[in-house]
Amino acid sequence: MINYTTGNLLESDAYCLVNTVNCEGYMGKGLAYQFQKAYPENNKAYMEACRKGKLKIGKVFFFKEDGKIIANFPTKDRWREPSRIEYIQEGLKDLLVKLLSYNISSVAMPPLGSGNGGLSWYEVRKEIEREFNQISKKIDITVYEPSNSNNIKINVKPKKPPKIYLSSYIVAKIKSELNNRIEDKKLMRLQKTCYLFNFFYKKDYFKFTKHKYGPYSNDINIINRNIIEFKDYYNIENYNLVYDEIYKIIINKRIDEDINNIEQAIKFSVDYVNNINDDKQLECLSTIMILIKELKYQSELDIIKGFRKWSKEKSKKFSDKYIIDSIKYLEKTNIISKGLLGYFLV
């Protein structure tokens, strides 16, 4: 029979653990992120498989580490997209074949594609039972259902100290000085501060693209997770102490970069964001900046059109007046200036 439970799948005694992934090589949040920390070699192999185009929907990628078989199960093609029930159906068929061919005696799986994936657990459960009831006498199957309890928290201490780079130092410094402490729900402010760091540093140190809330860099999220892992690995209490420790590592490495200019750019970007209490305004300002950066010179009308073309959500969120007021704010605070051809970044 299939056993249903809740809790931490990573504590399961099952020989095979199913990890939900996408085909782009990004370990998402939640359980996938905990898998990344608990099984770092699996994560490397998974990323390499994605890079080579070997991981596809309907094909489960197996990897052995620390006496466990990790079944990397693609529930998404692209990491920002939702899961689809046909992805689950195709993947379950491949998982079943591989469990039998490798003579695996026990498997534990999460609620595939439910939760962050957006699928109905009722529908996913039906697919699991349709595919696995036929082998439930041969293999011990444990399925971890979605839990409504906020008390169940999965946190795995990294096995190795995360690697620290100059980018880690910059993000850690920003995190330590922002008024609103940056946790999972405040990553938007961290993103926008790093975007402003690029502006004040006069280099595209972090690579940004246009996204839902304006300029976005997935690298920032990865660096931020690295810092959290560093904090967890060394049991450091707060981010000020994390920054102190990272600073020592960077100085000991004798980084050749211009630390003084970096420190100045951090200060200017943090001070700028700390003076903006409204996340909506911060989104609008950074969106204007990236629109101007794209074409160098833009009129007020060009910028407004840029908002309207960005997305329906952004078009509804910001009125013409709000955008124009934000343009004036950027001009007043010397981020942009107006010339004969239109607005440009200072």
mmCIF file of C-alpha atoms in Angstrom:
data_model
loop_
_atom_site.group_PDB
_atom_site.id
_atom_site.type_symbol
_atom_site.label_atom_id
_atom_site.label_comp_id
_atom_site.label_asym_id
_atom_site.label_seq_id
_atom_site.Cartn_x
_atom_site.Cartn_y
_atom_site.Cartn_z
ATOM 1 C CA MET A 1 0.000 0.000 0.000
ATOM 2 C CA ILE A 2 0.957 3.641 -0.319
ATOM 3 C CA ASN A 3 1.669 5.312 3.020
ATOM 4 C CA TYR A 4 0.782 8.980 3.449
ATOM 5 C CA THR A 5 2.457 11.195 6.011
ATOM 6 C CA THR A 6 3.636 14.774 6.667
ATOM 7 C CA GLY A 7 6.905 16.185 7.948
ATOM 8 C CA ASN A 8 10.481 16.290 6.724
ATOM 9 C CA LEU A 9 11.042 14.035 3.716
ATOM 10 C CA LEU A 10 14.815 14.361 4.145
ATOM 11 C CA GLU A 11 14.546 12.442 7.419
ATOM 12 C CA SER A 12 12.879 9.482 5.692
ATOM 13 C CA ASP A 13 14.477 6.022 5.953
ATOM 14 C CA ALA A 14 13.560 5.311 2.328
ATOM 15 C CA TYR A 15 16.445 4.352 0.052
ATOM 16 C CA CYS A 16 15.221 6.604 -2.770
ATOM 17 C CA LEU A 17 14.217 10.232 -2.149
ATOM 18 C CA VAL A 18 12.340 12.167 -4.823
ATOM 19 C CA ASN A 19 13.432 15.766 -5.361
ATOM 20 C CA THR A 20 11.220 18.066 -7.453
ATOM 21 C CA VAL A 21 13.206 20.158 -9.943
ATOM 22 C CA ASN A 22 12.938 22.205 -13.137
ATOM 23 C CA CYS A 23 14.873 21.715 -16.380
ATOM 24 C CA GLU A 24 16.826 24.982 -16.196
ATOM 25 C CA GLY A 25 19.210 24.063 -13.388
ATOM 26 C CA TYR A 26 17.797 26.335 -10.687
ATOM 27 C CA MET A 27 17.019 24.746 -7.354
ATOM 28 C CA GLY A 28 13.920 26.595 -6.189
ATOM 29 C CA LYS A 29 12.889 27.416 -2.668
ATOM 30 C CA GLY A 30 11.506 25.029 -0.083
ATOM 31 C CA LEU A 31 12.338 21.332 -0.307
ATOM 32 C CA ALA A 32 14.492 21.620 -3.457
ATOM 33 C CA TYR A 33 16.699 24.148 -1.700
ATOM 34 C CA GLN A 34 17.067 21.826 1.305
ATOM 35 C CA PHE A 35 18.039 19.004 -1.070
ATOM 36 C CA GLN A 36 20.713 21.293 -2.490
ATOM 37 C CA LYS A 37 22.232 21.741 0.966
ATOM 38 C CA ALA A 38 21.869 18.111 2.051
ATOM 39 C CA TYR A 39 23.152 16.598 -1.205
ATOM 40 C CA PRO A 40 25.568 19.075 -2.844
ATOM 41 C CA GLU A 41 27.072 16.535 -5.263
ATOM 42 C CA ASN A 42 23.606 15.687 -6.542
ATOM 43 C CA ASN A 43 23.021 19.390 -7.123
ATOM 44 C CA LYS A 44 26.207 19.647 -9.205
ATOM 45 C CA ALA A 45 25.241 16.611 -11.286
ATOM 46 C CA TYR A 46 21.704 17.961 -11.751
ATOM 47 C CA MET A 47 22.991 21.355 -12.937
ATOM 48 C CA GLU A 48 25.393 19.669 -15.356
ATOM 49 C CA ALA A 49 22.577 17.499 -16.742
ATOM 50 C CA CYS A 50 20.493 20.634 -17.327
ATOM 51 C CA ARG A 51 23.414 22.431 -18.963
ATOM 52 C CA LYS A 52 23.869 19.552 -21.410
ATOM 53 C CA GLY A 53 20.135 19.326 -22.108
ATOM 54 C CA LYS A 54 19.852 15.824 -20.652
ATOM 55 C CA LEU A 55 17.118 16.632 -18.135
ATOM 56 C CA LYS A 56 13.709 16.795 -19.767
ATOM 57 C CA ILE A 57 10.078 16.586 -18.743
ATOM 58 C CA GLY A 58 9.138 12.932 -18.273
ATOM 59 C CA LYS A 59 12.718 11.838 -17.548
ATOM 60 C CA VAL A 60 13.754 11.378 -13.915
ATOM 61 C CA PHE A 61 17.477 11.867 -13.251
ATOM 62 C CA PHE A 62 18.921 9.453 -10.660
ATOM 63 C CA PHE A 63 22.046 10.169 -8.607
ATOM 64 C CA LYS A 64 23.586 8.351 -5.641
ATOM 65 C CA GLU A 65 25.038 10.245 -2.690
ATOM 66 C CA ASP A 66 25.617 9.352 0.964
ATOM 67 C CA GLY A 67 23.891 5.983 0.646
ATOM 68 C CA LYS A 68 20.726 7.428 -0.901
ATOM 69 C CA ILE A 69 19.349 7.471 -4.415
ATOM 70 C CA ILE A 70 18.112 10.953 -5.296
ATOM 71 C CA ALA A 71 15.438 10.917 -8.001
ATOM 72 C CA ASN A 72 15.407 14.403 -9.545
ATOM 73 C CA PHE A 73 11.859 14.656 -10.871
ATOM 74 C CA PRO A 74 11.111 17.542 -13.288
ATOM 75 C CA THR A 75 7.762 19.067 -12.352
ATOM 76 C CA LYS A 76 8.496 22.240 -14.340
ATOM 77 C CA ASP A 77 10.250 23.031 -17.584
ATOM 78 C CA ARG A 78 11.225 26.580 -16.648
ATOM 79 C CA TRP A 79 11.689 27.489 -13.012
ATOM 80 C CA ARG A 80 9.360 30.524 -13.098
ATOM 81 C CA GLU A 81 6.526 28.607 -14.746
ATOM 82 C CA PRO A 82 3.889 26.576 -12.881
ATOM 83 C CA SER A 83 3.805 22.783 -12.919
ATOM 84 C CA ARG A 84 1.460 20.936 -15.266
ATOM 85 C CA ILE A 85 -0.384 17.708 -14.489
ATOM 86 C CA GLU A 86 0.894 16.057 -17.697
ATOM 87 C CA TYR A 87 4.461 16.642 -16.460
ATOM 88 C CA ILE A 88 3.580 14.672 -13.335
ATOM 89 C CA GLN A 89 1.946 11.893 -15.355
ATOM 90 C CA GLU A 90 4.957 11.499 -17.666
ATOM 91 C CA GLY A 91 7.447 11.660 -14.810
ATOM 92 C CA LEU A 92 5.620 9.065 -12.714
ATOM 93 C CA LYS A 93 5.776 6.569 -15.572
ATOM 94 C CA ASP A 94 9.547 7.015 -15.901
ATOM 95 C CA LEU A 95 10.043 6.912 -12.125
ATOM 96 C CA LEU A 96 8.112 3.644 -11.914
ATOM 97 C CA VAL A 97 10.217 2.014 -14.647
ATOM 98 C CA LYS A 98 13.488 3.073 -13.023
ATOM 99 C CA LEU A 99 12.489 2.011 -9.507
ATOM 100 C CA LEU A 100 11.726 -1.473 -10.817
ATOM 101 C CA SER A 101 14.782 -1.735 -13.072
ATOM 102 C CA TYR A 102 17.135 -0.673 -10.258
ATOM 103 C CA ASN A 103 15.410 -2.982 -7.726
ATOM 104 C CA ILE A 104 14.780 -0.125 -5.323
ATOM 105 C CA SER A 105 12.880 -1.337 -2.279
ATOM 106 C CA SER A 106 11.619 1.948 -0.815
ATOM 107 C CA VAL A 107 10.877 5.444 -2.032
ATOM 108 C CA ALA A 108 9.695 8.694 -0.433
ATOM 109 C CA MET A 109 8.208 11.466 -2.534
ATOM 110 C CA PRO A 110 6.817 14.954 -1.897
ATOM 111 C CA PRO A 111 3.426 16.215 -3.168
ATOM 112 C CA LEU A 112 4.713 16.531 -6.738
ATOM 113 C CA GLY A 113 3.905 19.912 -8.256
ATOM 114 C CA SER A 114 1.587 20.924 -5.424
ATOM 115 C CA GLY A 115 2.351 23.917 -3.226
ATOM 116 C CA ASN A 116 4.775 26.191 -5.098
ATOM 117 C CA GLY A 117 4.041 24.293 -8.321
ATOM 118 C CA GLY A 118 0.386 25.344 -8.186
ATOM 119 C CA LEU A 119 -1.224 21.955 -8.895
ATOM 120 C CA SER A 120 -4.182 20.535 -6.982
ATOM 121 C CA TRP A 121 -2.982 17.951 -4.462
ATOM 122 C CA TYR A 122 -6.199 15.991 -5.045
ATOM 123 C CA GLU A 123 -5.344 15.620 -8.758
ATOM 124 C CA VAL A 124 -1.686 14.794 -8.098
ATOM 125 C CA ARG A 125 -2.603 12.177 -5.506
ATOM 126 C CA LYS A 126 -4.917 10.471 -8.021
ATOM 127 C CA GLU A 127 -2.049 10.243 -10.519
ATOM 128 C CA ILE A 128 0.342 8.806 -7.922
ATOM 129 C CA GLU A 129 -2.173 6.146 -6.910
ATOM 130 C CA ARG A 130 -3.043 5.305 -10.520
ATOM 131 C CA GLU A 131 0.608 4.660 -11.350
ATOM 132 C CA PHE A 132 1.949 3.204 -8.105
ATOM 133 C CA ASN A 133 -0.856 1.074 -6.657
ATOM 134 C CA GLN A 134 0.253 -1.705 -9.006
ATOM 135 C CA ILE A 135 3.689 -1.956 -7.358
ATOM 136 C CA SER A 136 2.829 -1.014 -3.779
ATOM 137 C CA LYS A 137 3.342 -4.644 -2.673
ATOM 138 C CA LYS A 138 6.845 -4.719 -4.152
ATOM 139 C CA ILE A 139 8.078 -1.296 -3.053
ATOM 140 C CA ASP A 140 7.504 0.623 0.173
ATOM 141 C CA ILE A 141 6.036 3.930 -0.979
ATOM 142 C CA THR A 142 5.769 6.928 1.333
ATOM 143 C CA VAL A 143 4.149 10.115 0.089
ATOM 144 C CA TYR A 144 4.573 13.346 2.042
ATOM 145 C CA GLU A 145 1.321 15.259 1.748
ATOM 146 C CA PRO A 146 1.121 19.064 1.871
ATOM 147 C CA SER A 147 0.974 20.212 5.459
ATOM 148 C CA ASN A 148 -1.184 23.091 6.677
ATOM 149 C CA SER A 149 0.903 23.359 9.797
ATOM 150 C CA ASN A 150 3.186 26.377 10.042
ATOM 151 C CA ASN A 151 5.141 24.578 12.750
ATOM 152 C CA ILE A 152 6.803 22.123 10.386
ATOM 153 C CA LYS A 153 10.013 23.766 9.225
ATOM 154 C CA ILE A 154 12.677 21.951 7.268
ATOM 155 C CA ASN A 155 16.189 23.276 7.699
ATOM 156 C CA VAL A 156 19.300 21.336 6.791
ATOM 157 C CA LYS A 157 22.739 22.528 7.851
ATOM 158 C CA PRO A 158 25.106 22.654 4.848
ATOM 159 C CA LYS A 159 27.726 19.872 4.842
ATOM 160 C CA LYS A 160 30.494 22.180 3.649
ATOM 161 C CA PRO A 161 31.168 25.873 4.267
ATOM 162 C CA PRO A 162 29.798 27.826 1.284
ATOM 163 C CA LYS A 163 32.342 29.492 -0.983
ATOM 164 C CA ILE A 164 32.651 33.223 -0.407
ATOM 165 C CA TYR A 165 33.397 35.781 -3.105
ATOM 166 C CA LEU A 166 33.518 39.547 -3.387
ATOM 167 C CA SER A 167 29.868 39.469 -4.513
ATOM 168 C CA SER A 168 29.023 37.740 -1.202
ATOM 169 C CA TYR A 169 30.703 40.582 0.659
ATOM 170 C CA ILE A 170 28.725 43.218 -1.268
ATOM 171 C CA VAL A 171 25.346 41.543 -0.706
ATOM 172 C CA ALA A 172 26.114 40.771 2.964
ATOM 173 C CA LYS A 173 27.096 44.401 3.557
ATOM 174 C CA ILE A 174 23.888 45.612 1.928
ATOM 175 C CA LYS A 175 21.794 43.151 3.974
ATOM 176 C CA SER A 176 23.418 44.326 7.202
ATOM 177 C CA GLU A 177 22.690 48.013 6.533
ATOM 178 C CA LEU A 178 19.209 48.038 5.022
ATOM 179 C CA ASN A 179 16.571 49.284 7.454
ATOM 180 C CA ASN A 180 14.186 46.459 6.588
ATOM 181 C CA ARG A 181 15.983 43.220 7.368
ATOM 182 C CA ILE A 182 16.027 41.104 4.233
ATOM 183 C CA GLU A 183 14.413 37.728 4.702
ATOM 184 C CA ASP A 184 12.525 35.636 2.135
ATOM 185 C CA LYS A 185 9.638 38.100 1.832
ATOM 186 C CA LYS A 186 11.872 41.187 1.461
ATOM 187 C CA LEU A 187 14.095 40.092 -1.387
ATOM 188 C CA MET A 188 12.613 42.773 -3.623
ATOM 189 C CA ARG A 189 14.353 45.531 -1.652
ATOM 190 C CA LEU A 190 17.630 43.639 -1.744
ATOM 191 C CA GLN A 191 17.276 43.244 -5.518
ATOM 192 C CA LYS A 192 16.630 46.953 -6.045
ATOM 193 C CA THR A 193 19.494 48.000 -3.761
ATOM 194 C CA CYS A 194 21.886 45.821 -5.748
ATOM 195 C CA TYR A 195 20.560 47.402 -8.944
ATOM 196 C CA LEU A 196 21.314 50.839 -7.513
ATOM 197 C CA PHE A 197 24.745 49.553 -6.467
ATOM 198 C CA ASN A 198 25.457 48.989 -10.176
ATOM 199 C CA PHE A 199 24.429 52.582 -10.862
ATOM 200 C CA PHE A 200 26.623 54.121 -8.171
ATOM 201 C CA TYR A 201 29.549 51.793 -8.923
ATOM 202 C CA LYS A 202 29.277 52.741 -12.615
ATOM 203 C CA LYS A 203 29.640 49.103 -13.661
ATOM 204 C CA ASP A 204 27.177 46.293 -14.368
ATOM 205 C CA TYR A 205 28.624 44.209 -11.533
ATOM 206 C CA PHE A 206 25.384 42.231 -11.181
ATOM 207 C CA LYS A 207 23.511 41.197 -14.330
ATOM 208 C CA PHE A 208 19.855 42.302 -14.369
ATOM 209 C CA THR A 209 16.936 41.612 -16.691
ATOM 210 C CA LYS A 210 13.381 42.985 -16.879
ATOM 211 C CA HIS A 211 11.056 41.078 -14.555
ATOM 212 C CA LYS A 212 7.666 41.379 -12.862
ATOM 213 C CA TYR A 213 8.742 43.961 -10.273
ATOM 214 C CA GLY A 214 11.333 45.735 -12.402
ATOM 215 C CA PRO A 215 15.027 44.846 -12.760
ATOM 216 C CA TYR A 216 15.790 41.363 -11.444
ATOM 217 C CA SER A 217 18.937 39.255 -11.045
ATOM 218 C CA ASN A 218 18.724 35.561 -10.214
ATOM 219 C CA ASP A 219 22.388 35.779 -9.182
ATOM 220 C CA ILE A 220 21.347 37.945 -6.215
ATOM 221 C CA ASN A 221 19.020 35.195 -4.970
ATOM 222 C CA ILE A 222 21.788 32.603 -5.294
ATOM 223 C CA ILE A 223 24.289 34.825 -3.456
ATOM 224 C CA ASN A 224 21.702 35.543 -0.763
ATOM 225 C CA ARG A 225 21.122 31.818 -0.221
ATOM 226 C CA ASN A 226 24.879 31.329 -0.006
ATOM 227 C CA ILE A 227 25.030 33.938 2.746
ATOM 228 C CA ILE A 228 22.168 32.234 4.614
ATOM 229 C CA GLU A 229 24.043 28.917 4.328
ATOM 230 C CA PHE A 230 27.207 30.618 5.618
ATOM 231 C CA LYS A 231 25.206 31.941 8.584
ATOM 232 C CA ASP A 232 23.698 28.500 9.277
ATOM 233 C CA TYR A 233 26.977 26.610 8.852
ATOM 234 C CA TYR A 234 28.841 28.752 11.382
ATOM 235 C CA ASN A 235 25.796 29.291 13.655
ATOM 236 C CA ILE A 236 26.115 33.072 13.414
ATOM 237 C CA GLU A 237 23.322 34.965 15.153
ATOM 238 C CA ASN A 238 22.745 37.992 12.914
ATOM 239 C CA TYR A 239 23.710 39.504 9.582
ATOM 240 C CA ASN A 240 26.005 42.155 11.056
ATOM 241 C CA LEU A 241 28.213 39.345 12.364
ATOM 242 C CA VAL A 242 27.880 37.499 9.052
ATOM 243 C CA TYR A 243 29.183 40.572 7.250
ATOM 244 C CA ASP A 244 32.111 40.867 9.692
ATOM 245 C CA GLU A 245 33.170 37.264 9.049
ATOM 246 C CA ILE A 246 32.817 37.557 5.277
ATOM 247 C CA TYR A 247 34.811 40.805 5.354
ATOM 248 C CA LYS A 248 37.705 39.008 7.077
ATOM 249 C CA ILE A 249 37.677 36.278 4.425
ATOM 250 C CA ILE A 250 37.648 38.783 1.558
ATOM 251 C CA ILE A 251 40.459 40.900 3.037
ATOM 252 C CA ASN A 252 42.557 37.781 3.658
ATOM 253 C CA LYS A 253 42.144 36.851 -0.006
ATOM 254 C CA ARG A 254 43.614 40.257 -0.921
ATOM 255 C CA ILE A 255 40.933 41.036 -3.439
ATOM 256 C CA ASP A 256 42.351 43.403 -6.063
ATOM 257 C CA GLU A 257 39.060 45.172 -6.679
ATOM 258 C CA ASP A 258 38.724 48.812 -5.630
ATOM 259 C CA ILE A 259 37.273 48.259 -2.154
ATOM 260 C CA ASN A 260 36.917 51.990 -1.456
ATOM 261 C CA ASN A 261 34.754 52.567 -4.532
ATOM 262 C CA ILE A 262 32.723 49.456 -3.722
ATOM 263 C CA GLU A 263 32.160 50.631 -0.140
ATOM 264 C CA GLN A 264 31.065 54.034 -1.402
ATOM 265 C CA ALA A 265 28.641 52.508 -3.920
ATOM 266 C CA ILE A 266 27.177 50.285 -1.189
ATOM 267 C CA LYS A 267 26.669 53.287 1.095
ATOM 268 C CA PHE A 268 24.992 55.397 -1.597
ATOM 269 C CA SER A 269 22.672 52.577 -2.731
ATOM 270 C CA VAL A 270 21.668 51.593 0.817
ATOM 271 C CA ASP A 271 21.067 55.212 1.857
ATOM 272 C CA TYR A 272 18.931 55.763 -1.232
ATOM 273 C CA VAL A 273 16.738 52.719 -0.584
ATOM 274 C CA ASN A 274 16.498 53.386 3.163
ATOM 275 C CA ASN A 275 14.932 56.760 2.340
ATOM 276 C CA ILE A 276 12.163 55.030 0.371
ATOM 277 C CA ASN A 277 9.628 53.337 2.636
ATOM 278 C CA ASP A 278 7.141 52.382 -0.074
ATOM 279 C CA ASP A 279 7.986 49.225 -2.047
ATOM 280 C CA LYS A 280 5.660 50.377 -4.835
ATOM 281 C CA GLN A 281 7.691 53.554 -5.275
ATOM 282 C CA LEU A 282 10.928 51.570 -5.242
ATOM 283 C CA GLU A 283 9.569 49.292 -7.970
ATOM 284 C CA CYS A 284 8.505 52.271 -10.063
ATOM 285 C CA LEU A 285 11.848 54.086 -9.710
ATOM 286 C CA SER A 286 13.916 51.046 -10.645
ATOM 287 C CA THR A 287 11.614 50.285 -13.582
ATOM 288 C CA ILE A 288 12.117 53.811 -14.927
ATOM 289 C CA MET A 289 15.877 53.406 -14.562
ATOM 290 C CA ILE A 290 16.059 50.177 -16.547
ATOM 291 C CA LEU A 291 13.772 51.612 -19.253
ATOM 292 C CA ILE A 292 16.050 54.638 -19.640
ATOM 293 C CA LYS A 293 19.127 52.399 -19.576
ATOM 294 C CA GLU A 294 17.755 50.357 -22.499
ATOM 295 C CA LEU A 295 17.542 53.275 -24.948
ATOM 296 C CA LYS A 296 19.708 55.826 -23.100
ATOM 297 C CA TYR A 297 17.374 58.725 -23.894
ATOM 298 C CA GLN A 298 13.643 58.629 -23.124
ATOM 299 C CA SER A 299 10.858 61.202 -22.935
ATOM 300 C CA GLU A 300 8.130 61.038 -20.290
ATOM 301 C CA LEU A 301 5.809 59.574 -22.931
ATOM 302 C CA ASP A 302 8.397 56.935 -23.890
ATOM 303 C CA ILE A 303 8.727 55.878 -20.253
ATOM 304 C CA ILE A 304 4.956 55.695 -19.749
ATOM 305 C CA LYS A 305 4.668 53.583 -22.921
ATOM 306 C CA GLY A 306 7.400 51.335 -21.523
ATOM 307 C CA PHE A 307 5.260 50.678 -18.430
ATOM 308 C CA ARG A 308 2.201 49.942 -20.573
ATOM 309 C CA LYS A 309 4.137 47.433 -22.695
ATOM 310 C CA TRP A 310 5.857 45.790 -19.701
ATOM 311 C CA SER A 311 2.826 43.864 -18.451
ATOM 312 C CA LYS A 312 -0.897 44.305 -17.850
ATOM 313 C CA GLU A 313 -0.273 44.168 -14.109
ATOM 314 C CA LYS A 314 2.337 46.920 -14.171
ATOM 315 C CA SER A 315 0.187 49.012 -16.513
ATOM 316 C CA LYS A 316 -2.712 48.891 -14.029
ATOM 317 C CA LYS A 317 -0.494 49.391 -10.988
ATOM 318 C CA PHE A 318 1.066 52.709 -12.019
ATOM 319 C CA SER A 319 -0.893 55.729 -13.269
ATOM 320 C CA ASP A 320 0.645 58.278 -15.626
ATOM 321 C CA LYS A 321 0.841 60.778 -12.752
ATOM 322 C CA TYR A 322 2.574 58.280 -10.464
ATOM 323 C CA ILE A 323 5.166 57.545 -13.158
ATOM 324 C CA ILE A 324 5.768 61.242 -13.891
ATOM 325 C CA ASP A 325 6.122 62.005 -10.159
ATOM 326 C CA SER A 326 8.659 59.185 -9.910
ATOM 327 C CA ILE A 327 10.588 60.574 -12.890
ATOM 328 C CA LYS A 328 10.745 63.948 -11.092
ATOM 329 C CA TYR A 329 11.954 62.216 -7.921
ATOM 330 C CA LEU A 330 14.779 60.493 -9.808
ATOM 331 C CA GLU A 331 15.711 63.827 -11.370
ATOM 332 C CA LYS A 332 15.604 65.610 -8.010
ATOM 333 C CA THR A 333 17.841 62.956 -6.416
ATOM 334 C CA ASN A 334 20.375 63.142 -9.288
ATOM 335 C CA ILE A 335 19.800 59.646 -10.662
ATOM 336 C CA ILE A 336 18.602 60.931 -14.030
ATOM 337 C CA SER A 337 18.865 64.214 -15.883
ATOM 338 C CA LYS A 338 17.001 65.755 -18.800
ATOM 339 C CA GLY A 339 18.727 66.795 -22.008
ATOM 340 C CA LEU A 340 17.577 67.859 -25.450
ATOM 341 C CA LEU A 341 16.895 64.254 -26.456
ATOM 342 C CA GLY A 342 15.149 63.243 -23.235
ATOM 343 C CA TYR A 343 16.031 61.706 -19.875
ATOM 344 C CA PHE A 344 19.304 59.844 -19.331
ATOM 345 C CA LEU A 345 21.053 58.186 -16.393
ATOM 346 C CA VAL A 346 23.573 60.491 -14.728
#
